[in-house]
N, CA, C and O atoms as a MOPAC input file, in Angstrom:
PM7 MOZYME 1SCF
protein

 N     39.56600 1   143.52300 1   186.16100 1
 C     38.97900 1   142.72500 1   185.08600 1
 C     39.31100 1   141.26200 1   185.31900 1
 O     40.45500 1   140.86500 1   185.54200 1
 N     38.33200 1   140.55400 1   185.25800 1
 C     38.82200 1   138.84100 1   185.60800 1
 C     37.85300 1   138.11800 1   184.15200 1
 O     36.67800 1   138.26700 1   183.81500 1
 N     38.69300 1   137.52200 1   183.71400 1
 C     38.25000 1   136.64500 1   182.57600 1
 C     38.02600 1   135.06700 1   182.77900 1
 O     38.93600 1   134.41700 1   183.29300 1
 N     37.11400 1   134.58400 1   182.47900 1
 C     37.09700 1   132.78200 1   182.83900 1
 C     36.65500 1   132.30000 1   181.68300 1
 O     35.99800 1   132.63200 1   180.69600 1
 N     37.57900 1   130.87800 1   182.40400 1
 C     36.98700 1   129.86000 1   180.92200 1
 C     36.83900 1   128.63600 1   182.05300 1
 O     37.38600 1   128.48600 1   183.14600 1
 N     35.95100 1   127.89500 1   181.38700 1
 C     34.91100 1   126.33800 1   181.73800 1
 C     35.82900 1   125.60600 1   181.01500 1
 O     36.61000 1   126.04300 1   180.17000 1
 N     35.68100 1   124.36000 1   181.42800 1
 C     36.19600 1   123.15200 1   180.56600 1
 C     35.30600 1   122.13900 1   181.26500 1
 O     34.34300 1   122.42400 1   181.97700 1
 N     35.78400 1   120.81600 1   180.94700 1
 C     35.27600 1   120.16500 1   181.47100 1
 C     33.78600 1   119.12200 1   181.17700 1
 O     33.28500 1   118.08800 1   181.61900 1
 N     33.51500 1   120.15700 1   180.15700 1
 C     31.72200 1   119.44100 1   179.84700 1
 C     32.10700 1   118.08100 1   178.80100 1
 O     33.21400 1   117.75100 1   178.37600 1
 N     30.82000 1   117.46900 1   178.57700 1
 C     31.10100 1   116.30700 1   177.43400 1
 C     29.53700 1   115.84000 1   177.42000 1
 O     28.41100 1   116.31000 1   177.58500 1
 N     30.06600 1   114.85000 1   177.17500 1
 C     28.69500 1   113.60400 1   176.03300 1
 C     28.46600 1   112.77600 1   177.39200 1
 O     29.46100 1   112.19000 1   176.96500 1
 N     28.17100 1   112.20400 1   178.49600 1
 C     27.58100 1   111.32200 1   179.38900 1
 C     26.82500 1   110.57400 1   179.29500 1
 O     26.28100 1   110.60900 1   178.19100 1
 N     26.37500 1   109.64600 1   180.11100 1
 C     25.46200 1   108.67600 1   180.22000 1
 C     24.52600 1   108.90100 1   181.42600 1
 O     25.13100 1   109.39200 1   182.38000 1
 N     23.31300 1   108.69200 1   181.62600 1
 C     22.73900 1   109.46500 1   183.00900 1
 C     23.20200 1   108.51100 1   183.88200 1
 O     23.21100 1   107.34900 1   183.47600 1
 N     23.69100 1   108.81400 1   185.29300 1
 C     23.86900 1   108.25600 1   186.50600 1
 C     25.69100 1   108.53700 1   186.05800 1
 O     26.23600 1   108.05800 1   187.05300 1
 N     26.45800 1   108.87200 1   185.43500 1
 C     27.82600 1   109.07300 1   185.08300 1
 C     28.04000 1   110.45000 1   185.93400 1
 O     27.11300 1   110.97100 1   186.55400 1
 N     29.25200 1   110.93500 1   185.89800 1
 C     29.92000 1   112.46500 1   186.61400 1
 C     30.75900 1   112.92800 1   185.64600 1
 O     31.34300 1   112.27400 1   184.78300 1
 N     30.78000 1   114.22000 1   185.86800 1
 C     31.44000 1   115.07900 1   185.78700 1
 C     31.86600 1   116.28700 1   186.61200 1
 O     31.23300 1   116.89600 1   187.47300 1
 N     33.37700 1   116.52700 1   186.02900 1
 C     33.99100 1   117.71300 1   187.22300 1
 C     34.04700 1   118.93400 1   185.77500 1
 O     34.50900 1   118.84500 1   184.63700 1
 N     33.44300 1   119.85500 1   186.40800 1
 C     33.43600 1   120.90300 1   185.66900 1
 C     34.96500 1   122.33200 1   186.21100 1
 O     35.30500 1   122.59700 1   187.36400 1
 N     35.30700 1   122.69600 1   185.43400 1
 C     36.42100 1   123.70300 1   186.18800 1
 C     35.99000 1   124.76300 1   185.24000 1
 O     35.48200 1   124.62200 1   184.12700 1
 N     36.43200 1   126.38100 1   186.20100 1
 C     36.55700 1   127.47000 1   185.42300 1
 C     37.50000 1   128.11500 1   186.29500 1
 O     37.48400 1   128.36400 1   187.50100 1
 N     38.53600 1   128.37200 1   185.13600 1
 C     40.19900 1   129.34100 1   185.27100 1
 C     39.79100 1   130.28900 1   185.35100 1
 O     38.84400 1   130.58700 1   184.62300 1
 N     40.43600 1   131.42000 1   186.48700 1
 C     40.48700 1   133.01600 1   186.16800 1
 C     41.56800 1   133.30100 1   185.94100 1
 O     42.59000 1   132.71400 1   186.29800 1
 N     41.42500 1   134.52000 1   185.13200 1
 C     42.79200 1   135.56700 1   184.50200 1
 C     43.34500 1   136.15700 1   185.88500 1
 O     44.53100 1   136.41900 1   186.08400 1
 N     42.51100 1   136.29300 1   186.63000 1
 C     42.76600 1   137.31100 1   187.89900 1
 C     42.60000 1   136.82900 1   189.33200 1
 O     42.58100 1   135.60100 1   189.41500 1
 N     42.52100 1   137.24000 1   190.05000 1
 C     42.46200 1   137.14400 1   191.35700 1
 C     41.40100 1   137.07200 1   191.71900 1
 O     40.70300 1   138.06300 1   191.50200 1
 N     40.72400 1   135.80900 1   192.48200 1
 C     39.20000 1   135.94900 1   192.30300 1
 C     38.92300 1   135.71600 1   193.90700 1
 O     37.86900 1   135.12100 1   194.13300 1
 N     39.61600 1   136.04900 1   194.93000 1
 C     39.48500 1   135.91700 1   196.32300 1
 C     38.35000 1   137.19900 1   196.87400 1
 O     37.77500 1   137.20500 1   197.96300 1
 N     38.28600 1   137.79100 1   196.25600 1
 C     36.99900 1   138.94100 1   196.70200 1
 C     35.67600 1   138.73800 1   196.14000 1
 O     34.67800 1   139.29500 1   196.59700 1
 N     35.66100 1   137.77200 1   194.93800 1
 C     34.50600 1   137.40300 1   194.60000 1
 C     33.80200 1   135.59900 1   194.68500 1
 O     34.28700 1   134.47200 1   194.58700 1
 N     32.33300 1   136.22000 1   194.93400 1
 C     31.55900 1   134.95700 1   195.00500 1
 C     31.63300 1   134.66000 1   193.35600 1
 O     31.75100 1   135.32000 1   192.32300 1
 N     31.47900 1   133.13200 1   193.78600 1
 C     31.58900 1   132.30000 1   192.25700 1
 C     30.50300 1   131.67700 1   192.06400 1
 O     30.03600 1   131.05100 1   193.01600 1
 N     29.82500 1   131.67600 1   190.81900 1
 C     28.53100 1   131.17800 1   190.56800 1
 C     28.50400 1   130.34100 1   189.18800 1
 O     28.91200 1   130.77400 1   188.11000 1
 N     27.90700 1   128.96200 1   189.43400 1
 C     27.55800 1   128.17100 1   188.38400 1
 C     26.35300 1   128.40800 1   187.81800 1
 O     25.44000 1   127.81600 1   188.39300 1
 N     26.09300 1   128.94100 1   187.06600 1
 C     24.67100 1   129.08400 1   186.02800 1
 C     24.32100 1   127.78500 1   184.32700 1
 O     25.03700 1   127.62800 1   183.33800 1
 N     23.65500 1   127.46100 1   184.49900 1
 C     22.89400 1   126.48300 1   183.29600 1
 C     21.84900 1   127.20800 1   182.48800 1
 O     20.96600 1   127.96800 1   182.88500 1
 N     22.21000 1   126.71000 1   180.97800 1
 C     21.40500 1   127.31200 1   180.14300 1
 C     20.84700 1   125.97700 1   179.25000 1
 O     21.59700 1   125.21700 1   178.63700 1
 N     19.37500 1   125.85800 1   179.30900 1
 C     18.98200 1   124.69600 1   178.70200 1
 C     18.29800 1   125.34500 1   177.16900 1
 O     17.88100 1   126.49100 1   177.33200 1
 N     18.16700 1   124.95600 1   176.12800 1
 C     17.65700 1   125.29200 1   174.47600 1
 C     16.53200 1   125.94200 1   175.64500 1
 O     16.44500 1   125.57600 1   176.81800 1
 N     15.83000 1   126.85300 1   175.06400 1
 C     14.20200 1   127.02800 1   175.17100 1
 C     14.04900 1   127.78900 1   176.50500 1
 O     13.01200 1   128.22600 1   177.00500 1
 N     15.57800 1   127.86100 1   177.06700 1
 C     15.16600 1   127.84900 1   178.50500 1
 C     15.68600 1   129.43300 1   179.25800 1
 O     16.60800 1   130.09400 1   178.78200 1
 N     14.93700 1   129.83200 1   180.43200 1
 C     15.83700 1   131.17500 1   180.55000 1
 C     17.47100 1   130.17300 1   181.70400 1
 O     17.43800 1   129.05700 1   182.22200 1
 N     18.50600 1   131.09900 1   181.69000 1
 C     19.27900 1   131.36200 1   182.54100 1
 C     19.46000 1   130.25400 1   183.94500 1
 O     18.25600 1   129.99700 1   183.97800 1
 N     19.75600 1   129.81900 1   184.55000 1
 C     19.50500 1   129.45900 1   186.02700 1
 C     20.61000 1   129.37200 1   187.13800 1
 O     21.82800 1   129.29400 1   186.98200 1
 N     20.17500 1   129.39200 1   187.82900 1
 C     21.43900 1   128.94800 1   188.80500 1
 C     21.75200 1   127.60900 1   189.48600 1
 O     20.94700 1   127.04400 1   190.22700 1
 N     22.61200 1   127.27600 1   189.27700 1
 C     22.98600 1   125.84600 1   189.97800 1
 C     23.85400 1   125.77000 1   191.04200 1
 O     23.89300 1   124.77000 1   191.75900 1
 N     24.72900 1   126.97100 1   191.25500 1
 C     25.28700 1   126.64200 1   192.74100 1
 C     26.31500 1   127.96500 1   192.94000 1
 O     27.18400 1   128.17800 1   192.09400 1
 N     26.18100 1   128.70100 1   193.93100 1
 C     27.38100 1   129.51800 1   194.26000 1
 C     28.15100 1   129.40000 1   195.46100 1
 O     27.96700 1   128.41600 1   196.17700 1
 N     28.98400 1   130.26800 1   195.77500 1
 C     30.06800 1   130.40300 1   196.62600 1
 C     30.11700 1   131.51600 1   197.06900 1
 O     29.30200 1   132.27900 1   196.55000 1
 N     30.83100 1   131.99700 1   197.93000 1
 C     31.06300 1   133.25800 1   198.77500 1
 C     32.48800 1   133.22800 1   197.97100 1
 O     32.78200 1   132.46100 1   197.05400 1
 N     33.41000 1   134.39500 1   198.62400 1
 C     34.83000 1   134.54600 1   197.99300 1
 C     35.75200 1   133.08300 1   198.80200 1
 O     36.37900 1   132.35000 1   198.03700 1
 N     35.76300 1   132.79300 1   200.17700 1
 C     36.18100 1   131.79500 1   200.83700 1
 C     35.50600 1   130.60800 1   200.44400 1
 O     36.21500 1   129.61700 1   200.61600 1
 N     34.58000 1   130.40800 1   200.05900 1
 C     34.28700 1   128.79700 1   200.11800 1
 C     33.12800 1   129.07600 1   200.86100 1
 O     32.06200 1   128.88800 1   200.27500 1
 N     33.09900 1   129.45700 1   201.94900 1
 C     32.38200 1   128.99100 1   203.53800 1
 C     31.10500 1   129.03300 1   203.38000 1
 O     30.37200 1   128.42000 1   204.15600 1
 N     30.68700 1   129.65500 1   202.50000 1
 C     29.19400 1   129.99500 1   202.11100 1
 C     28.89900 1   129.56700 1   200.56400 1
 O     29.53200 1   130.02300 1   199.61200 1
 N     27.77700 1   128.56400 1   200.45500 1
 C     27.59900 1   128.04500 1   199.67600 1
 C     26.00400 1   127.81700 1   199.47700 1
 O     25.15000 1   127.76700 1   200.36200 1
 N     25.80000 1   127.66900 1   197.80100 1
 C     24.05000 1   127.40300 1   197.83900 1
 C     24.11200 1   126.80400 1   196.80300 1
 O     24.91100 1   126.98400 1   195.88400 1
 N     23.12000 1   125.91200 1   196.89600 1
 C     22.71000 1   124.72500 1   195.61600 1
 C     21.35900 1   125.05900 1   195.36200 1
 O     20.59300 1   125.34500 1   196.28200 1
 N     20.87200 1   125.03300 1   193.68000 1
 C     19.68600 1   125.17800 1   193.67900 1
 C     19.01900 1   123.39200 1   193.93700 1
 O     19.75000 1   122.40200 1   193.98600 1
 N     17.43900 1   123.36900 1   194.07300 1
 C     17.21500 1   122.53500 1   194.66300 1
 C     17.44500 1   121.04800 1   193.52000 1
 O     17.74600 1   119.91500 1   193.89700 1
 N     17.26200 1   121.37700 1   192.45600 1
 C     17.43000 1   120.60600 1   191.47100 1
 C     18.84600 1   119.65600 1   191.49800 1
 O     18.79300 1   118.47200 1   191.16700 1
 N     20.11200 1   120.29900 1   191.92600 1
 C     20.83200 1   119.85900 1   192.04600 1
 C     21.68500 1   119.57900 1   193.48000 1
 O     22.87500 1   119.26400 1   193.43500 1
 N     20.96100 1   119.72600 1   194.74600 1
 C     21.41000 1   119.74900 1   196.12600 1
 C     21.72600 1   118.27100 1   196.28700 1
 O     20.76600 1   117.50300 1   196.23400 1
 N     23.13900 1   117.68700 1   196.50700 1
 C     22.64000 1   116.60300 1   197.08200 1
 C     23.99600 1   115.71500 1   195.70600 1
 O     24.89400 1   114.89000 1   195.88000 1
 N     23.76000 1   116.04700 1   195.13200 1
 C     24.30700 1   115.66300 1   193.81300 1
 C     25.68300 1   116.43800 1   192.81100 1
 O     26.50300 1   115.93500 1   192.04400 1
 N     25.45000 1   117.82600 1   193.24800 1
 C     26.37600 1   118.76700 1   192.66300 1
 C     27.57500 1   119.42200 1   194.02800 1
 O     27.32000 1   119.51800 1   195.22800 1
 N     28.40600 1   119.65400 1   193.57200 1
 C     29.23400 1   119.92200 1   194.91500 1
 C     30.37800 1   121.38200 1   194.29700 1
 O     31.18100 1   121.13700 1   193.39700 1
 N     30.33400 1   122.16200 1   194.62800 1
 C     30.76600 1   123.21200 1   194.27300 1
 C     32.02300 1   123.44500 1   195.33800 1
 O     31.97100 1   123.13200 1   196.52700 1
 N     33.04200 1   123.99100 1   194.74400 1
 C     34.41500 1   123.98300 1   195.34700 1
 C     35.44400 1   125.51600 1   194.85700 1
 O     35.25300 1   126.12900 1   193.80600 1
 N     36.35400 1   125.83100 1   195.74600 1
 C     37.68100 1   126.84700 1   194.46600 1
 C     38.51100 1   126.81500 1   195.66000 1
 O     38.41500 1   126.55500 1   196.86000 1
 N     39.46400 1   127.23700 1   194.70400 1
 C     41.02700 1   127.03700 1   195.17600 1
 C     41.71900 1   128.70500 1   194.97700 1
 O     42.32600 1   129.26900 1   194.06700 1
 N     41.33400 1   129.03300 1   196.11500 1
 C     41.63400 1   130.73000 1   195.64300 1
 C     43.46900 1   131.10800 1   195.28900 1
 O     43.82200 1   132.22400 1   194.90600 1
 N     44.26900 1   130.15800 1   195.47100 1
 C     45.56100 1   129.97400 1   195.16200 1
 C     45.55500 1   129.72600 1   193.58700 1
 O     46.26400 1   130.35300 1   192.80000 1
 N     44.93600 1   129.03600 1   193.34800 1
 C     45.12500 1   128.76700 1   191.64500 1
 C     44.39800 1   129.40300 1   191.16200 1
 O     44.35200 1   129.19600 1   189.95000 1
 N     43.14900 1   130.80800 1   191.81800 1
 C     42.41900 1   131.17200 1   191.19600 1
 C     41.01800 1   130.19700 1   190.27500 1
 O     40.34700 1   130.51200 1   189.29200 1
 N     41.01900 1   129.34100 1   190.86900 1
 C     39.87000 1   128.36000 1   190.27200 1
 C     38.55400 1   127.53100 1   191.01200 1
 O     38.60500 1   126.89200 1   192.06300 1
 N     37.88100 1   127.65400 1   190.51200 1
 C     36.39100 1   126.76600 1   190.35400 1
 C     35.82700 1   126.01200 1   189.75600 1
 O     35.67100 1   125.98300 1   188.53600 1
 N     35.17500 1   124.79100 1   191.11400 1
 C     35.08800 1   123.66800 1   190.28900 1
 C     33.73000 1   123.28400 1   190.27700 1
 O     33.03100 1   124.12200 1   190.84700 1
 N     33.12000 1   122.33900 1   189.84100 1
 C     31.80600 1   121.94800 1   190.30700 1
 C     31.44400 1   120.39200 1   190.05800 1
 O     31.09100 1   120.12200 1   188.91000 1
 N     31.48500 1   119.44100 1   190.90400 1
 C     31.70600 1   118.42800 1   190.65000 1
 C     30.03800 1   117.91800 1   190.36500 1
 O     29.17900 1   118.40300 1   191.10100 1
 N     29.68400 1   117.08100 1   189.44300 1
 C     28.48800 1   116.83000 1   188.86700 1
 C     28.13500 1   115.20200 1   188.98600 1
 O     28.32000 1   114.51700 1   187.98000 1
 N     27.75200 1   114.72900 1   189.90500 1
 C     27.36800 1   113.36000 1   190.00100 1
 C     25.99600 1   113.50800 1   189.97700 1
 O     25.38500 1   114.56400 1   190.13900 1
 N     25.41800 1   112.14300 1   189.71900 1
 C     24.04300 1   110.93000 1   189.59100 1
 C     23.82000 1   111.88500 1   188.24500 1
 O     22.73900 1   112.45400 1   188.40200 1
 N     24.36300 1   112.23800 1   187.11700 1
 C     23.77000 1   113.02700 1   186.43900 1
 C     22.52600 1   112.74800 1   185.71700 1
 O     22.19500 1   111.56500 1   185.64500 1
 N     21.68000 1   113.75400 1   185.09500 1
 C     20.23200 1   113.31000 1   184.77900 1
 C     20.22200 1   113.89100 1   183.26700 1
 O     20.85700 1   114.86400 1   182.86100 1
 N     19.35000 1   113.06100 1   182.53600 1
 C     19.23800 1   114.10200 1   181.17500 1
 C     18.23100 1   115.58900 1   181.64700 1
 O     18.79200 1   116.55400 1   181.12800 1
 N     17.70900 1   115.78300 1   181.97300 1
 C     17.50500 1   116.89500 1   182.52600 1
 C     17.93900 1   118.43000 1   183.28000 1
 O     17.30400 1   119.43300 1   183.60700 1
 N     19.78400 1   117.88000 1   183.37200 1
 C     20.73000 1   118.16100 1   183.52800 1
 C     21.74500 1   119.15300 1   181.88200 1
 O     22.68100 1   119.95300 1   181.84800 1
 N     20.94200 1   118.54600 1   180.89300 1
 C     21.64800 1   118.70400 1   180.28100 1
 C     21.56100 1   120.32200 1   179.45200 1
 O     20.53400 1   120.78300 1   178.95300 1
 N     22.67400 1   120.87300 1   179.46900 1
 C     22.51700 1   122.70100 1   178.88200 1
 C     23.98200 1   122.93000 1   178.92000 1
 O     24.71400 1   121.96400 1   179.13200 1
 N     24.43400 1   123.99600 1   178.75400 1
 C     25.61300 1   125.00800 1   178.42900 1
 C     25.83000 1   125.34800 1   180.35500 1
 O     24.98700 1   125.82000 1   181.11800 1
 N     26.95700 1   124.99400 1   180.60500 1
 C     27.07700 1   125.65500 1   181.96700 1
 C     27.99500 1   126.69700 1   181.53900 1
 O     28.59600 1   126.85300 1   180.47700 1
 N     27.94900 1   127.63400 1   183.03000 1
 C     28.58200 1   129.05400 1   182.67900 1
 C     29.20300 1   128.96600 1   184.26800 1
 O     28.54700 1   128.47900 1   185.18900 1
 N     30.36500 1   129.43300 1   184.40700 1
 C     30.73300 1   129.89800 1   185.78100 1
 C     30.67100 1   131.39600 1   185.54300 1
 O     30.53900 1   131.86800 1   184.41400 1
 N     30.79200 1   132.28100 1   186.87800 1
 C     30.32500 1   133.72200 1   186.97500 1
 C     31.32200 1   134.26100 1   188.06800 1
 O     31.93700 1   133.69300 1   188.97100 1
 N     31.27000 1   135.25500 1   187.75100 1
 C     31.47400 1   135.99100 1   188.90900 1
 C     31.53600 1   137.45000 1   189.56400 1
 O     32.11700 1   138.32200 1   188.91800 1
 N     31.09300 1   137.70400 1   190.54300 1
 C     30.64600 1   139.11300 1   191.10000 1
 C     31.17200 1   139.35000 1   192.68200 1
 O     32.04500 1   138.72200 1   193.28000 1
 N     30.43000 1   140.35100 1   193.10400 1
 C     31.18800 1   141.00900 1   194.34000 1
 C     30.06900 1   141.00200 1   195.10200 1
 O     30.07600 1   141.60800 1   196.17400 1
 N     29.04500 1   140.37900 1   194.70700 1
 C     27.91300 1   139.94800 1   195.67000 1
 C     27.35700 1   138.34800 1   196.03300 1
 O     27.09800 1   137.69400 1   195.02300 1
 N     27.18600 1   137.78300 1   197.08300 1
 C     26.93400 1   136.38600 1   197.64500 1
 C     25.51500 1   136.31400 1   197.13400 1
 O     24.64800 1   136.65800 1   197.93800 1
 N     24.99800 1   135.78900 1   195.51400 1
 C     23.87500 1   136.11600 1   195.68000 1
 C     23.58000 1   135.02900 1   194.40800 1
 O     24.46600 1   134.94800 1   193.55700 1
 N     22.06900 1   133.98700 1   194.21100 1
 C     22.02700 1   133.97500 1   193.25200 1
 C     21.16800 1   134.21900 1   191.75400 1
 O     20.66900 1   133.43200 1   190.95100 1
 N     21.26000 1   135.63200 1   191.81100 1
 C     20.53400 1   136.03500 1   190.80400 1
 C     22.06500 1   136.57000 1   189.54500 1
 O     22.83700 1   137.51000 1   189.73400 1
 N     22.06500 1   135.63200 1   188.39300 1
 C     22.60000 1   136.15000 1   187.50500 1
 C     23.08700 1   137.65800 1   187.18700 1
 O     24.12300 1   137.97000 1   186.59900 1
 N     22.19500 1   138.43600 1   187.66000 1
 C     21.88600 1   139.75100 1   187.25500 1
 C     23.18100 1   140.51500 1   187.97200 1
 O     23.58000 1   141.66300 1   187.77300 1
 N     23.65600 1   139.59200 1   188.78800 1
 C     24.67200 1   140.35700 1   190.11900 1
 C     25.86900 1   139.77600 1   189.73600 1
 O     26.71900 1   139.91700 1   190.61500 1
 N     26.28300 1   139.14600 1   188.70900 1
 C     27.61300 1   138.81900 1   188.49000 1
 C     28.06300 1   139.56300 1   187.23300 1
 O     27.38100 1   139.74200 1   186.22400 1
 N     29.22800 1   139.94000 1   187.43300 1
 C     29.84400 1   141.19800 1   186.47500 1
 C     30.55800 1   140.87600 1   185.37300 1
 O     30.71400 1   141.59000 1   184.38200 1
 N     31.22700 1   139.18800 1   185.66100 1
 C     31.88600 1   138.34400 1   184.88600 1
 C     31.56900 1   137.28400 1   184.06700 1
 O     30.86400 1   136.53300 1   184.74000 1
 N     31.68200 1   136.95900 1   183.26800 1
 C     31.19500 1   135.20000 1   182.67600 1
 C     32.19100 1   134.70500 1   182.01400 1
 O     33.07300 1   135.44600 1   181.58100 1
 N     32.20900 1   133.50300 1   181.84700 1
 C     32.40600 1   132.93800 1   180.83800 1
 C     32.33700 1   132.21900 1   179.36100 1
 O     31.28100 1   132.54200 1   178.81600 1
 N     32.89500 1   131.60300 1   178.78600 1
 C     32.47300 1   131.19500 1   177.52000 1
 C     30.56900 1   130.55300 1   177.64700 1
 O     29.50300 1   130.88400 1   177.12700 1
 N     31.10100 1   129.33300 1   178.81000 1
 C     30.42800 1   128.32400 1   178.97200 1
 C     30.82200 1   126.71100 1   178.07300 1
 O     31.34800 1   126.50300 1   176.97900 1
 N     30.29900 1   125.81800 1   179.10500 1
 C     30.75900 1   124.55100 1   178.23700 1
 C     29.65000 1   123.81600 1   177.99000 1
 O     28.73300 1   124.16500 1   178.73400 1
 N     29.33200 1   122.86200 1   177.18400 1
 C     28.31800 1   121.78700 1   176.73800 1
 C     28.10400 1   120.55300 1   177.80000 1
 O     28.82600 1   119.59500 1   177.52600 1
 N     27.06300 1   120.32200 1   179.23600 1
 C     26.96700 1   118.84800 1   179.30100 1
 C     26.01800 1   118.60900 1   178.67900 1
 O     25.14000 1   119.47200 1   178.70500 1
 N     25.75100 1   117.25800 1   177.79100 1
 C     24.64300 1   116.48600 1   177.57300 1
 C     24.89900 1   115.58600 1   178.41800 1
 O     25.99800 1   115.32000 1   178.90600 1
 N     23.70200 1   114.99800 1   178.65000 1
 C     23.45600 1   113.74500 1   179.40700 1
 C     22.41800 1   112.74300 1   178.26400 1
 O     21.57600 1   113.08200 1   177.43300 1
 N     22.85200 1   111.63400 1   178.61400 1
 C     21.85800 1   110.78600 1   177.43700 1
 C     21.18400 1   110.30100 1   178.71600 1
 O     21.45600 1   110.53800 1   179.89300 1
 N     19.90600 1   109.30300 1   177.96800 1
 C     19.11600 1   108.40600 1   179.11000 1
 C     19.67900 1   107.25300 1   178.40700 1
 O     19.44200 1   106.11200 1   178.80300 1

């Protein structure tokens, strides 16, 4: 059983950053880690995962370039660092996690709370 929590979100300005983190209860070296966004109105999405090492990584295209996804399998944690941010950007992020390198929501076994970014223009 692995439990996570997000921190990290807030109130921004567009072109501002943010570092997003999510803690596990457990040992999360066997699982890929996945950032998912939830906008009002909107379904689900994915914004960036990980393999269990790091080594394998995917950005959706919306955020390639701009978002940088990271973990520290010693502290058990994941990060996701959020620069040039956009109001378009703005929803409930969720970190995830499962036992598959993949990013369809549907394949992660874990979630979290989720945290709030807004972005203003």
């Amino acid at each position: 059983q692995v439990q996570l929590v997000e921190s990290g979100g807030g109130l921004v300005q567009a072109g501002d950053s943010l570092r997003l983190s999510c803690a596990a209860s457990g040992r999360t070296v066997n699982y890929a880690m996945g950032w998912f966004r939830q906008a009002p109105g909107k379904d689900r999405e994915i914004v960036a995962t990980m393999d269990g090492t790091g080594g394998r990584t995917y950005y959706a295209d919306s955020v390639r370039g701009r978002f940088t996804s990271s973990r520290d399998n010693n502290k058990n944690m994941a990060f996701l660092q959020m620069n040039t941010l956009k109001p378009e950007d703005t929803a409930v992020y969720y970190c995830a996690a499962g036992l598959v390198y993949t990013s369809r929501p549907t394949e992660y076994h874990y979630w979290g709370q989720g945290t709030q970014v807004t972005v203003s223009s």
